[in-house]
Coordinates of C-alpha atoms in Angstrom, one line a residue:
M978 CA -2.3 -116.4 -187.5
P979 CA -2.0 -120.1 -186.6
L980 CA 1.4 -121.3 -185.3
G981 CA 1.3 -124.0 -188.0
E982 CA 1.5 -121.3 -190.7
L983 CA 4.3 -119.5 -188.8
Y984 CA 6.4 -122.6 -188.7
D985 CA 5.7 -123.7 -192.3
P986 CA 9.0 -123.3 -194.2
G987 CA 7.1 -122.6 -197.4
R988 CA 5.6 -119.5 -195.9
G989 CA 9.0 -117.8 -195.4
Y990 CA 8.3 -116.3 -192.1
L991 CA 10.8 -118.4 -190.1
V992 CA 14.4 -118.3 -191.4
N993 CA 17.3 -120.1 -189.4
D994 CA 14.9 -120.5 -186.5
T995 CA 14.5 -116.8 -186.3
I996 CA 11.5 -114.5 -187.1
V997 CA 11.8 -110.7 -187.4
V998 CA 8.8 -108.6 -186.7
E999 CA 8.9 -105.0 -187.8
A1000 CA 6.2 -102.4 -187.1
D1001 CA 5.8 -98.9 -188.4
V1002 CA 4.0 -96.6 -186.0
A1003 CA 2.6 -93.2 -187.2
V1004 CA 0.8 -90.9 -184.9
R1005 CA -1.5 -88.4 -186.5
R1006 CA -3.9 -86.1 -184.8
V1007 CA -7.4 -87.0 -185.7
V1008 CA -9.3 -83.7 -186.4
D1009 CA -13.0 -83.4 -187.0
Y1010 CA -13.4 -81.9 -190.4
W1011 CA -16.2 -79.6 -189.3
S1012 CA -14.6 -78.3 -186.1
H1013 CA -11.2 -77.7 -187.7
D1014 CA -10.1 -74.0 -187.2
S1015 CA -7.6 -73.3 -189.9
K1016 CA -6.5 -69.9 -188.4
K1017 CA -6.0 -71.4 -185.0
E1018 CA -4.2 -74.5 -186.3
T1019 CA -2.0 -72.9 -189.0
G1020 CA -2.2 -69.1 -188.8
F1021 CA -3.8 -69.0 -192.3
V1022 CA -7.3 -69.1 -193.7
G1023 CA -8.7 -70.6 -196.8
L1024 CA -10.9 -69.5 -199.7
K1025 CA -14.5 -70.4 -200.3
N1026 CA -15.3 -72.5 -203.4
Q1027 CA -18.2 -71.0 -205.5
G1028 CA -18.8 -74.3 -207.2
A1029 CA -15.8 -75.1 -209.4
T1030 CA -13.3 -72.4 -208.4
C1031 CA -10.8 -74.6 -206.6
Y1032 CA -8.4 -74.1 -209.5
M1033 CA -8.6 -70.3 -209.0
N1034 CA -8.3 -70.7 -205.2
S1035 CA -5.0 -72.6 -205.5
L1036 CA -3.5 -69.9 -207.8
L1037 CA -4.7 -67.0 -205.6
Q1038 CA -3.2 -68.6 -202.4
T1039 CA 0.1 -69.1 -204.3
L1040 CA 0.2 -65.4 -205.4
Y1041 CA -0.9 -64.2 -202.0
H1042 CA 2.0 -66.0 -200.3
I1043 CA 4.5 -64.2 -202.5
P1044 CA 4.8 -61.1 -200.2
Y1045 CA 6.5 -58.8 -202.7
F1046 CA 3.6 -59.4 -205.1
R1047 CA 1.0 -58.9 -202.3
K1048 CA 2.7 -55.6 -201.3
A1049 CA 2.6 -54.4 -204.9
V1050 CA -1.1 -55.2 -205.1
Y1051 CA -1.7 -53.1 -201.9
H1052 CA 0.2 -50.2 -203.5
M1053 CA -1.9 -50.1 -206.6
P1054 CA -4.0 -46.9 -206.7
T1055 CA -7.7 -47.3 -205.9
T1056 CA -10.2 -44.8 -204.4
E1057 CA -12.9 -45.0 -201.8
N1058 CA -15.5 -44.5 -204.6
D1059 CA -14.4 -47.7 -206.4
M1060 CA -16.5 -50.8 -206.1
P1061 CA -14.7 -54.1 -205.7
S1062 CA -17.1 -55.9 -208.1
G1063 CA -16.1 -53.4 -210.8
S1064 CA -12.3 -53.1 -210.1
I1065 CA -9.9 -56.0 -210.3
P1066 CA -7.2 -54.2 -208.3
L1067 CA -9.6 -53.2 -205.5
A1068 CA -11.2 -56.7 -205.4
L1069 CA -7.7 -58.3 -205.2
Q1070 CA -6.7 -55.8 -202.5
S1071 CA -9.8 -56.7 -200.5
L1072 CA -9.3 -60.4 -200.9
F1073 CA -5.6 -60.2 -199.8
Y1074 CA -6.5 -58.0 -196.8
K1075 CA -9.1 -60.5 -195.6
L1076 CA -6.7 -63.4 -196.1
Q1077 CA -4.2 -61.6 -194.0
Y1078 CA -6.5 -60.4 -191.2
S1079 CA -9.7 -62.5 -191.2
D1080 CA -10.2 -65.4 -188.8
T1081 CA -12.5 -67.4 -191.1
S1082 CA -12.4 -68.4 -194.8
V1083 CA -12.8 -65.7 -197.4
A1084 CA -15.3 -65.4 -200.3
T1085 CA -14.1 -64.7 -203.8
K1086 CA -17.4 -63.5 -205.4
E1087 CA -16.3 -59.8 -205.6
L1088 CA -13.2 -60.9 -207.5
T1089 CA -15.0 -63.1 -210.0
K1090 CA -17.6 -60.3 -210.5
S1091 CA -14.7 -58.0 -211.3
F1092 CA -13.6 -60.5 -214.0
G1093 CA -17.0 -60.2 -215.5
W1094 CA -18.0 -63.7 -214.6
D1095 CA -21.6 -64.7 -213.8
T1096 CA -22.8 -67.6 -211.7
Y1097 CA -22.4 -70.1 -214.6
D1098 CA -18.7 -69.2 -215.0
S1099 CA -18.1 -70.0 -211.3
F1100 CA -19.4 -73.5 -211.9
M1101 CA -17.0 -74.1 -214.9
Q1102 CA -13.4 -75.1 -214.5
H1103 CA -11.2 -72.7 -216.5
D1104 CA -7.5 -73.1 -217.4
V1105 CA -5.2 -72.1 -214.6
Q1106 CA -2.4 -71.0 -216.9
E1107 CA -4.8 -68.8 -218.9
L1108 CA -6.2 -67.3 -215.7
N1109 CA -2.7 -66.6 -214.4
R1110 CA -1.7 -64.8 -217.6
V1111 CA -4.9 -62.8 -217.9
L1112 CA -4.7 -61.7 -214.3
C1113 CA -1.1 -60.7 -214.6
E1114 CA -1.8 -58.8 -217.8
K1115 CA -4.7 -56.9 -216.2
L1116 CA -2.6 -56.0 -213.1
E1117 CA 0.3 -55.0 -215.3
D1118 CA -1.9 -52.6 -217.2
K1119 CA -3.4 -51.1 -214.0
M1120 CA 0.1 -50.6 -212.6
K1121 CA 1.3 -48.4 -215.5
G1122 CA 2.1 -44.9 -214.4
T1123 CA 2.2 -45.9 -210.7
V1124 CA 4.9 -46.5 -208.1
V1125 CA 4.5 -50.3 -208.7
E1126 CA 4.8 -50.1 -212.5
G1127 CA 6.8 -53.0 -213.9
T1128 CA 6.4 -55.3 -210.9
I1129 CA 4.9 -58.2 -212.9
Q1130 CA 7.8 -58.2 -215.3
Q1131 CA 10.4 -57.8 -212.5
L1132 CA 8.9 -60.8 -210.6
F1133 CA 7.7 -63.3 -213.2
E1134 CA 9.0 -62.4 -216.7
G1135 CA 11.9 -64.3 -218.2
H1136 CA 13.4 -64.1 -221.7
H1137 CA 14.5 -66.7 -224.2
M1138 CA 15.8 -66.7 -227.8
N1139 CA 14.9 -68.8 -230.7
Y1140 CA 17.8 -69.2 -233.1
I1141 CA 18.6 -70.8 -236.5
E1142 CA 22.3 -71.2 -237.2
C1143 CA 23.7 -71.8 -240.7
I1144 CA 25.8 -69.3 -242.6
N1145 CA 24.3 -66.6 -240.5
V1146 CA 22.7 -66.8 -237.1
L1147 CA 19.1 -65.6 -237.0
T1148 CA 17.7 -65.0 -233.6
S1149 CA 14.4 -63.7 -232.1
M1150 CA 13.7 -62.9 -228.5
Y1151 CA 10.5 -63.7 -226.5
S1152 CA 9.3 -63.1 -223.0
S1153 CA 6.8 -65.0 -220.9
V1154 CA 5.5 -65.0 -217.3
D1155 CA 5.5 -68.8 -217.1
L1156 CA 7.3 -71.7 -218.8
Q1157 CA 5.6 -74.8 -220.2
L1158 CA 7.6 -78.0 -219.7
D1159 CA 6.9 -81.4 -221.2
V1160 CA 6.0 -84.2 -218.8
K1161 CA 5.6 -87.0 -221.3
G1162 CA 8.9 -88.7 -221.9
C1163 CA 10.7 -86.8 -219.2
R1164 CA 11.6 -88.2 -215.8
D1165 CA 12.1 -84.9 -214.1
V1166 CA 12.4 -81.1 -214.4
Y1167 CA 16.0 -81.2 -215.6
A1168 CA 15.0 -83.7 -218.4
S1169 CA 12.3 -81.2 -219.5
F1170 CA 14.8 -78.4 -219.6
D1171 CA 17.1 -80.6 -221.6
K1172 CA 14.3 -81.3 -224.1
Y1173 CA 13.4 -77.6 -224.2
V1174 CA 16.9 -76.5 -225.4
E1175 CA 17.5 -79.6 -227.5
V1176 CA 19.0 -78.7 -230.9
E1177 CA 17.1 -79.7 -234.0
R1178 CA 19.2 -80.4 -237.1
L1179 CA 17.7 -79.1 -240.4
E1180 CA 19.3 -81.3 -243.0
G1181 CA 18.4 -83.6 -245.9
D1182 CA 14.8 -83.0 -247.1
N1183 CA 14.4 -80.6 -244.2
K1184 CA 17.1 -78.1 -245.0
Y1185 CA 16.8 -74.4 -244.1
H1186 CA 16.2 -72.0 -246.9
A1187 CA 18.6 -69.0 -246.3
E1188 CA 18.1 -65.9 -248.4
Q1189 CA 20.6 -65.5 -251.2
H1190 CA 22.2 -68.8 -250.2
G1191 CA 19.5 -71.3 -251.0
L1192 CA 19.0 -74.6 -249.0
Q1193 CA 21.5 -75.0 -246.2
D1194 CA 22.2 -77.4 -243.3
A1195 CA 21.3 -75.6 -240.1
R1196 CA 20.8 -76.0 -236.4
K1197 CA 17.6 -74.8 -234.7
G1198 CA 17.0 -74.4 -231.0
V1199 CA 16.1 -72.3 -227.9
L1200 CA 18.3 -70.8 -225.2
F1201 CA 17.5 -68.7 -222.2
I1202 CA 18.7 -65.1 -221.9
D1203 CA 17.6 -64.8 -218.3
F1204 CA 15.3 -66.4 -215.7
P1205 CA 12.9 -64.4 -213.4
P1206 CA 13.2 -64.1 -209.6
V1207 CA 9.9 -66.1 -209.3
L1208 CA 9.9 -69.0 -211.8
Q1209 CA 6.5 -70.4 -212.6
L1210 CA 6.7 -73.8 -214.4
Q1211 CA 3.5 -75.1 -216.0
L1212 CA 3.8 -78.9 -216.3
K1213 CA 2.1 -80.2 -219.4
R1214 CA -0.1 -82.7 -217.7
F1215 CA -2.8 -81.7 -220.2
E1216 CA -2.7 -82.0 -223.9
Y1217 CA -5.1 -80.7 -226.6
D1218 CA -7.3 -83.3 -228.2
F1219 CA -8.3 -82.2 -231.7
M1220 CA -10.9 -84.9 -232.1
R1221 CA -12.7 -83.9 -228.9
D1222 CA -11.7 -80.2 -229.2
T1223 CA -10.7 -80.0 -225.5
M1224 CA -7.8 -80.5 -223.1
V1225 CA -7.1 -84.0 -221.8
K1226 CA -4.8 -85.0 -219.0
V1227 CA -1.6 -86.9 -219.8
V1228 CA -2.9 -89.8 -217.7
E1229 CA -5.2 -90.5 -220.7
A1230 CA -3.3 -88.6 -223.4
S1231 CA -1.6 -91.7 -224.7
M1232 CA -5.0 -93.3 -225.4
C1233 CA -6.4 -90.1 -226.9
K1234 CA -3.3 -89.5 -229.1
T1235 CA -3.5 -93.0 -230.3
W1236 CA -7.2 -92.5 -231.3
V1237 CA -6.3 -89.2 -233.1
L1238 CA -3.4 -90.8 -235.1
W1239 CA -5.5 -93.9 -235.8
R1240 CA -8.5 -92.0 -237.1
T1241 CA -6.1 -89.7 -239.1
R1242 CA -4.6 -92.6 -240.9
I1243 CA -8.0 -93.9 -241.8
V1244 CA -8.7 -90.5 -243.4
F1245 CA -5.4 -90.7 -245.3
L1246 CA -6.4 -94.1 -246.6
W1247 CA -9.8 -92.9 -247.7
A1248 CA -8.1 -90.1 -249.5
G1249 CA -5.8 -92.6 -251.3
L1250 CA -2.6 -91.5 -249.4
P1251 CA -0.1 -94.0 -248.0
V1252 CA -0.3 -94.4 -244.2
G1253 CA 3.5 -94.1 -243.9
M1254 CA 3.6 -90.5 -245.1
F1255 CA 1.8 -89.4 -241.9
V1256 CA 4.2 -88.7 -239.0
P1257 CA 7.2 -90.6 -240.6
G1258 CA 9.6 -92.2 -238.3
C1259 CA 7.3 -91.8 -235.3
V1260 CA 7.5 -94.7 -232.9
E1261 CA 3.9 -94.3 -231.9
G1262 CA 3.0 -94.2 -235.6
S1263 CA 4.8 -97.5 -236.2
L1264 CA 3.1 -99.1 -233.2
L1265 CA -0.2 -97.8 -234.4
T1266 CA 0.3 -99.0 -237.9
W1267 CA 1.1 -102.4 -236.5
T1268 CA -2.1 -102.2 -234.5
L1269 CA -4.2 -101.4 -237.5
V1270 CA -2.7 -104.2 -239.6
R1271 CA -3.2 -106.6 -236.8
H1272 CA -6.8 -105.7 -236.1
V1273 CA -8.0 -104.5 -239.5
P1274 CA -6.1 -106.6 -242.1
C1275 CA -8.1 -105.3 -245.0
L1276 CA -6.6 -101.9 -244.6
Q1277 CA -3.6 -103.3 -246.5
S1278 CA -5.7 -103.8 -249.5
A1279 CA -7.1 -101.3 -252.0
W1280 CA -10.7 -102.1 -251.0
L1281 CA -11.1 -98.9 -248.9
S1282 CA -14.9 -99.2 -248.9
E1283 CA -14.6 -102.5 -247.1
A1284 CA -12.0 -101.0 -244.8
K1285 CA -14.4 -98.2 -243.9
L1286 CA -17.1 -100.6 -242.9
L1287 CA -14.7 -102.7 -240.8
V1288 CA -13.3 -99.6 -239.1
E1289 CA -16.8 -98.4 -238.2
K1290 CA -17.5 -101.9 -236.9
Y1291 CA -14.3 -101.9 -234.8
L1292 CA -15.1 -98.4 -233.4
G1293 CA -18.1 -99.9 -231.7
Q1294 CA -16.3 -102.9 -230.3
K1295 CA -15.0 -102.9 -226.7
A1296 CA -12.1 -105.3 -227.5
F1297 CA -10.4 -102.9 -229.9
K1298 CA -10.9 -100.0 -227.4
Q1299 CA -9.6 -102.1 -224.6
H1300 CA -6.4 -102.9 -226.6
L1301 CA -5.8 -99.1 -227.0
M1302 CA -6.8 -98.5 -223.3
H1303 CA -3.9 -100.6 -222.2
R1304 CA -1.6 -97.9 -223.6
V1305 CA -2.8 -95.4 -221.0
I1306 CA 0.1 -94.1 -218.9
N1307 CA 0.5 -91.6 -216.1
D1308 CA 4.1 -90.5 -216.2
R1309 CA 6.1 -90.2 -213.0
Y1310 CA 7.6 -86.8 -213.0
E1311 CA 10.0 -85.7 -210.3
F1312 CA 10.9 -82.1 -209.2
P1313 CA 13.6 -81.1 -206.8
L1314 CA 13.4 -79.0 -203.7
Q1315 CA 16.3 -77.0 -205.1
L1316 CA 16.6 -76.3 -208.8
D1317 CA 20.0 -75.4 -210.3
L1318 CA 19.6 -73.9 -213.8
D1319 CA 23.3 -73.1 -214.1
R1320 CA 24.3 -76.8 -214.1
E1321 CA 26.7 -78.2 -216.7
N1322 CA 28.3 -74.8 -217.3
G1323 CA 25.0 -73.0 -218.0
K1324 CA 23.9 -75.3 -220.8
Y1325 CA 20.4 -73.7 -220.8
L1326 CA 21.8 -70.1 -221.2
S1327 CA 22.5 -68.1 -224.3
P1328 CA 25.9 -66.4 -224.9
E1329 CA 24.3 -63.1 -224.1
A1330 CA 23.1 -64.2 -220.6
D1331 CA 24.5 -62.5 -217.5
R1332 CA 26.6 -65.3 -216.0
S1333 CA 27.1 -63.3 -212.8
V1334 CA 23.5 -64.1 -211.7
R1335 CA 23.3 -67.4 -209.8
N1336 CA 20.2 -69.2 -211.0
L1337 CA 19.7 -71.4 -208.0
Y1338 CA 16.0 -71.8 -207.0
T1339 CA 14.1 -73.2 -204.1
L1340 CA 10.6 -74.6 -204.3
H1341 CA 7.9 -72.4 -202.9
S1342 CA 4.6 -73.9 -204.1
V1343 CA 3.2 -77.1 -205.7
L1344 CA -0.2 -76.8 -207.3
V1345 CA -1.9 -80.1 -207.6
H1346 CA -4.6 -81.6 -209.8
S1347 CA -6.4 -84.7 -208.5
G1348 CA -8.7 -86.5 -210.9
G1349 CA -9.2 -87.3 -214.6
V1350 CA -10.0 -85.7 -217.9
H1351 CA -13.6 -84.6 -217.2
G1352 CA -13.2 -83.4 -213.6
G1353 CA -11.2 -83.3 -210.5
H1354 CA -10.0 -81.1 -207.7
Y1355 CA -7.3 -78.5 -207.3
Y1356 CA -5.3 -77.6 -204.2
A1357 CA -1.9 -76.3 -203.4
Y1358 CA 1.1 -77.1 -201.1
I1359 CA 2.9 -73.9 -200.0
R1360 CA 5.7 -73.1 -197.7
P1361 CA 5.1 -69.3 -197.2
T1362 CA 8.5 -68.5 -195.6
L1363 CA 10.6 -71.1 -197.5
S1364 CA 11.1 -72.9 -194.2
D1365 CA 10.6 -76.6 -193.6
K1366 CA 6.9 -76.0 -192.8
W1367 CA 4.5 -77.0 -195.6
F1368 CA 0.8 -76.2 -195.6
K1369 CA -2.0 -77.6 -197.7
F1370 CA -4.5 -75.0 -199.0
D1371 CA -7.6 -76.9 -200.0
D1372 CA -10.3 -74.3 -200.5
E1373 CA -11.6 -73.4 -197.0
R1374 CA -9.4 -75.8 -195.2
V1375 CA -5.7 -75.2 -194.4
T1376 CA -3.7 -77.9 -192.8
K1377 CA -0.1 -78.6 -191.8
E1378 CA 1.7 -81.2 -194.0
D1379 CA 5.1 -82.8 -194.3
M1380 CA 7.5 -82.4 -197.1
K1381 CA 7.0 -86.0 -198.5
R1382 CA 3.3 -85.3 -199.1
A1383 CA 4.1 -82.0 -200.8
L1384 CA 6.8 -83.5 -203.1
E1385 CA 7.1 -87.2 -203.5
E1386 CA 3.4 -88.0 -203.4
Q1387 CA 2.8 -85.5 -206.2
Y1388 CA 5.2 -87.0 -208.7
G1389 CA 2.4 -89.1 -210.3
G1390 CA 3.0 -92.4 -211.9
E1391 CA 2.2 -95.7 -210.2
E1392 CA 2.4 -96.7 -206.6
E1393 CA 3.0 -100.2 -205.3
L1394 CA 1.1 -101.4 -202.2
P1395 CA 3.2 -103.4 -199.7
Q1396 CA 2.3 -107.1 -199.7
T1397 CA 0.0 -108.0 -196.8
N1398 CA 1.4 -111.6 -196.7
P1399 CA 5.0 -111.7 -197.8
G1400 CA 5.1 -115.4 -197.3
F1401 CA 3.2 -116.0 -200.5
N1402 CA 4.9 -115.5 -203.8
N1403 CA 2.2 -113.1 -205.2
S1404 CA 2.8 -110.1 -207.4
P1405 CA 2.5 -106.7 -205.7
F1406 CA -0.6 -104.6 -206.4
K1407 CA 0.0 -101.4 -208.3
F1408 CA -2.4 -98.6 -208.8
T1409 CA -2.2 -95.4 -210.9
K1410 CA -1.9 -92.1 -208.9
Y1411 CA -4.3 -89.6 -210.2
S1412 CA -3.0 -86.8 -207.9
N1413 CA 0.0 -85.0 -209.3
A1414 CA 1.6 -81.6 -209.7
Y1415 CA 0.7 -79.4 -212.6
M1416 CA 2.4 -76.2 -211.7
L1417 CA 5.5 -75.4 -209.7
V1418 CA 6.7 -72.1 -208.3
Y1419 CA 10.4 -71.6 -207.5
I1420 CA 12.0 -68.5 -205.9
R1421 CA 15.6 -67.6 -206.7
E1422 CA 17.9 -67.9 -203.7
S1423 CA 19.6 -64.6 -204.3
D1424 CA 16.2 -62.8 -204.4
K1425 CA 14.7 -64.6 -201.4
E1426 CA 15.0 -61.8 -198.8
K1427 CA 13.5 -59.3 -201.2
I1428 CA 10.6 -61.4 -202.2
I1429 CA 9.7 -63.0 -198.8
C1430 CA 9.4 -59.5 -197.2
N1431 CA 7.3 -58.2 -194.4
V1432 CA 3.8 -56.8 -195.3
D1433 CA 1.8 -55.0 -192.7
E1434 CA -1.0 -52.4 -192.4
K1435 CA 1.2 -49.5 -193.4
D1436 CA 1.4 -51.0 -196.9
I1437 CA -2.4 -50.8 -197.2
A1438 CA -4.1 -47.5 -198.3
E1439 CA -6.0 -45.7 -195.6
H1440 CA -9.3 -45.7 -197.4
L1441 CA -9.0 -49.4 -198.0
R1442 CA -8.2 -50.1 -194.3
I1443 CA -11.2 -48.0 -193.2
R1444 CA -13.5 -49.7 -195.7
L1445 CA -12.4 -53.2 -194.9
K1446 CA -12.3 -52.7 -191.1
K1447 CA -15.9 -51.4 -191.3
E1448 CA -16.9 -54.4 -193.4
Q1449 CA -15.3 -56.7 -190.8
E1450 CA -17.0 -55.0 -187.9
E1451 CA -20.4 -55.2 -189.6
K1452 CA -19.8 -58.9 -190.4
E1453 CA -18.7 -59.6 -186.9
Q1454 CA -21.8 -57.8 -185.5
K1455 CA -24.1 -59.8 -187.7
R1456 CA -22.4 -63.0 -186.7
K1457 CA -22.7 -62.0 -183.0
E1458 CA -26.4 -61.1 -183.4
K1459 CA -27.1 -64.4 -185.1
A1460 CA -25.3 -66.4 -182.4
E1461 CA -27.2 -64.6 -179.7
A1462 CA -30.6 -64.4 -181.4
H1463 CA -32.1 -67.0 -179.1
L1464 CA -31.3 -64.8 -176.1
Y1465 CA -33.4 -61.8 -177.3
T1466 CA -36.9 -61.0 -178.3
I1467 CA -38.6 -58.0 -180.0
I1468 CA -41.2 -56.0 -178.1
K1469 CA -43.3 -53.3 -179.8
V1470 CA -44.5 -50.4 -177.6
A1471 CA -47.4 -48.2 -178.7
R1472 CA -47.8 -44.8 -176.9
D1473 CA -50.9 -42.7 -176.7
E1474 CA -49.8 -40.7 -179.7
D1475 CA -49.7 -43.9 -181.7
L1476 CA -53.3 -44.7 -180.7
L1477 CA -54.5 -41.2 -181.7
E1478 CA -52.7 -41.5 -185.0
Q1479 CA -54.7 -44.6 -185.8
I1480 CA -58.2 -43.9 -184.2
G1481 CA -60.5 -41.5 -185.9
R1482 CA -58.9 -41.6 -189.3
D1483 CA -61.4 -44.0 -190.9
I1484 CA -59.0 -46.9 -190.1
Y1485 CA -60.8 -49.2 -187.8
F1486 CA -58.9 -52.5 -188.5
D1487 CA -56.6 -52.2 -185.5
L1488 CA -55.8 -49.9 -182.7
V1489 CA -52.3 -49.1 -183.9
D1490 CA -50.2 -49.5 -187.0
H1491 CA -47.7 -52.1 -185.9
D1492 CA -45.2 -51.2 -188.7
K1493 CA -44.9 -47.6 -187.3
V1494 CA -44.6 -48.1 -183.5
R1495 CA -41.3 -48.3 -181.7
S1496 CA -39.6 -51.6 -181.4
F1497 CA -37.2 -52.7 -178.6
R1498 CA -34.8 -55.7 -178.9
I1499 CA -34.3 -56.9 -175.3
Q1500 CA -32.9 -59.9 -173.5
K1501 CA -35.5 -62.4 -172.5
Q1502 CA -34.1 -62.5 -169.0
M1503 CA -34.3 -58.8 -168.4
P1504 CA -36.2 -57.7 -165.3
F1505 CA -39.4 -55.8 -165.9
S1506 CA -38.1 -52.8 -164.0
F1507 CA -35.1 -52.6 -166.4
F1508 CA -37.4 -52.9 -169.3
K1509 CA -39.4 -49.8 -168.1
V1510 CA -36.2 -47.9 -167.9
C1511 CA -35.3 -48.8 -171.5
I1512 CA -38.7 -47.6 -172.7
T1513 CA -38.6 -44.3 -170.9
K1514 CA -35.1 -43.6 -172.2
G1515 CA -36.1 -44.4 -175.7
N1516 CA -39.3 -42.3 -175.7
G1517 CA -38.2 -39.6 -173.2
D1518 CA -41.1 -40.3 -170.9
D1519 CA -41.3 -40.1 -167.1
I1520 CA -40.9 -43.5 -165.6
H1521 CA -43.3 -42.7 -162.7
S1522 CA -46.1 -41.8 -165.1
L1523 CA -45.6 -44.8 -167.3
V1524 CA -48.5 -47.2 -167.3
L1525 CA -48.1 -50.4 -169.4
G1526 CA -50.8 -52.6 -170.8
S1527 CA -50.9 -55.5 -173.3
H1528 CA -52.4 -55.6 -176.7
A1529 CA -52.4 -58.3 -179.3
P1530 CA -52.9 -57.5 -182.9
L1531 CA -56.1 -58.5 -184.5
A1532 CA -56.1 -61.4 -186.9
R1533 CA -56.5 -60.3 -190.5
D1534 CA -58.6 -62.2 -193.1

């Protein structure tokens, strides 16, 4: 920078003949991606991606790092005659064992085969919540009648009640292994819980019809009977789009919802119904109606045929789409390291809840989606022992990470880049963060020691240990042979018996059948005398009577 700019009062660098220079220095170890050894650097290994199974990998790593769950999986009854590709419990046992004892990343093909998936399914991104529920249901069914029966319910299942209160109080109880929380319109997890238990008043035209009492003013809501030791929170970053018949991410949900409402109102108009009767009192509806009136004035008239033509015209125009595109939002959504669900005198709990249980939770895992509606990538931040050490599990790669990256950088929303030249009065540059949390796993403090337990080989069935150790040894042997292949060569040795077997039997093509003679895999640097010893030991010949000659196979037409 020229000194003239530094001394220029308009630049703002020099104030009261003083300039302050601040520098942020961050030292990060530069690691070559291909040479990174996850086991050596972190003590953990990753999972191989089959094409589009990163969403499954993030969920499996989270479940694996709940030791009580892992121990229960190990204790599920399987036999040595079972095949992993046909048994979900055995496939999961095998996967967990390899994650625990392998030095390299682990394949998931056996597990997906046990799901009944083919190659095509492995290249399709499925819904994480659905996979979690289906997997838990399958395991819960397989655990029945065993020593680990009820583990899924004990770990993950919470209960809540729906109630309608008027003259009588009507309640119904439900259970679930996860809890879906709204992101849109909520600044953090507590705001989502507030919205979840928000009381809806049934009055006016929306009165509740009570049997034998007719229409009554009533209060409707939800309260929690109990929370599970492991609390899985599904953040509703995705919403269902009826027009596209698919899930869309909330980052674009505002636009998509606008299009749905807009097109629905057009249908109402074509049917001769007033626009106002659709979603009455809805702020988005009011804004949308204003948008329609502003951009398609003839919708106010009765000439619906003309309106239809104009709407079709506007559907193809970028200007109208751009106007709606400006309504795209990516909500910032915060989640705490510690979550207190007993706050404000237990406002989330029902009168029947056990108040002696302290519902204070600590964050264990943050599952992240990075990308947009039609694609993206999934990975997980996990602290396996609930210490201050966080790790990022990104398919095959496992790295150490700090808490800020696991929490604050996954809140979503917008980020403002610092100004490169603060002397100029220019507006800061903001960009939307497309990487954000979509699932959180919390563990209750009072159950921490029980859940974060020790899991070792004695928890694994003997037949499983034998099978998997044999697989590991065979894999290691193949790896070693492949690495040392350039040091060895194959030599075929034909004896007199082999020549007699070939000659005189109307087979005149070659002296010996090369597919039948004995083969020796030897080191290229082996002395010839040692080679002779190997041959005599292999064939049981006398080394002193051994005469070697060379023979090259004849070329075949």
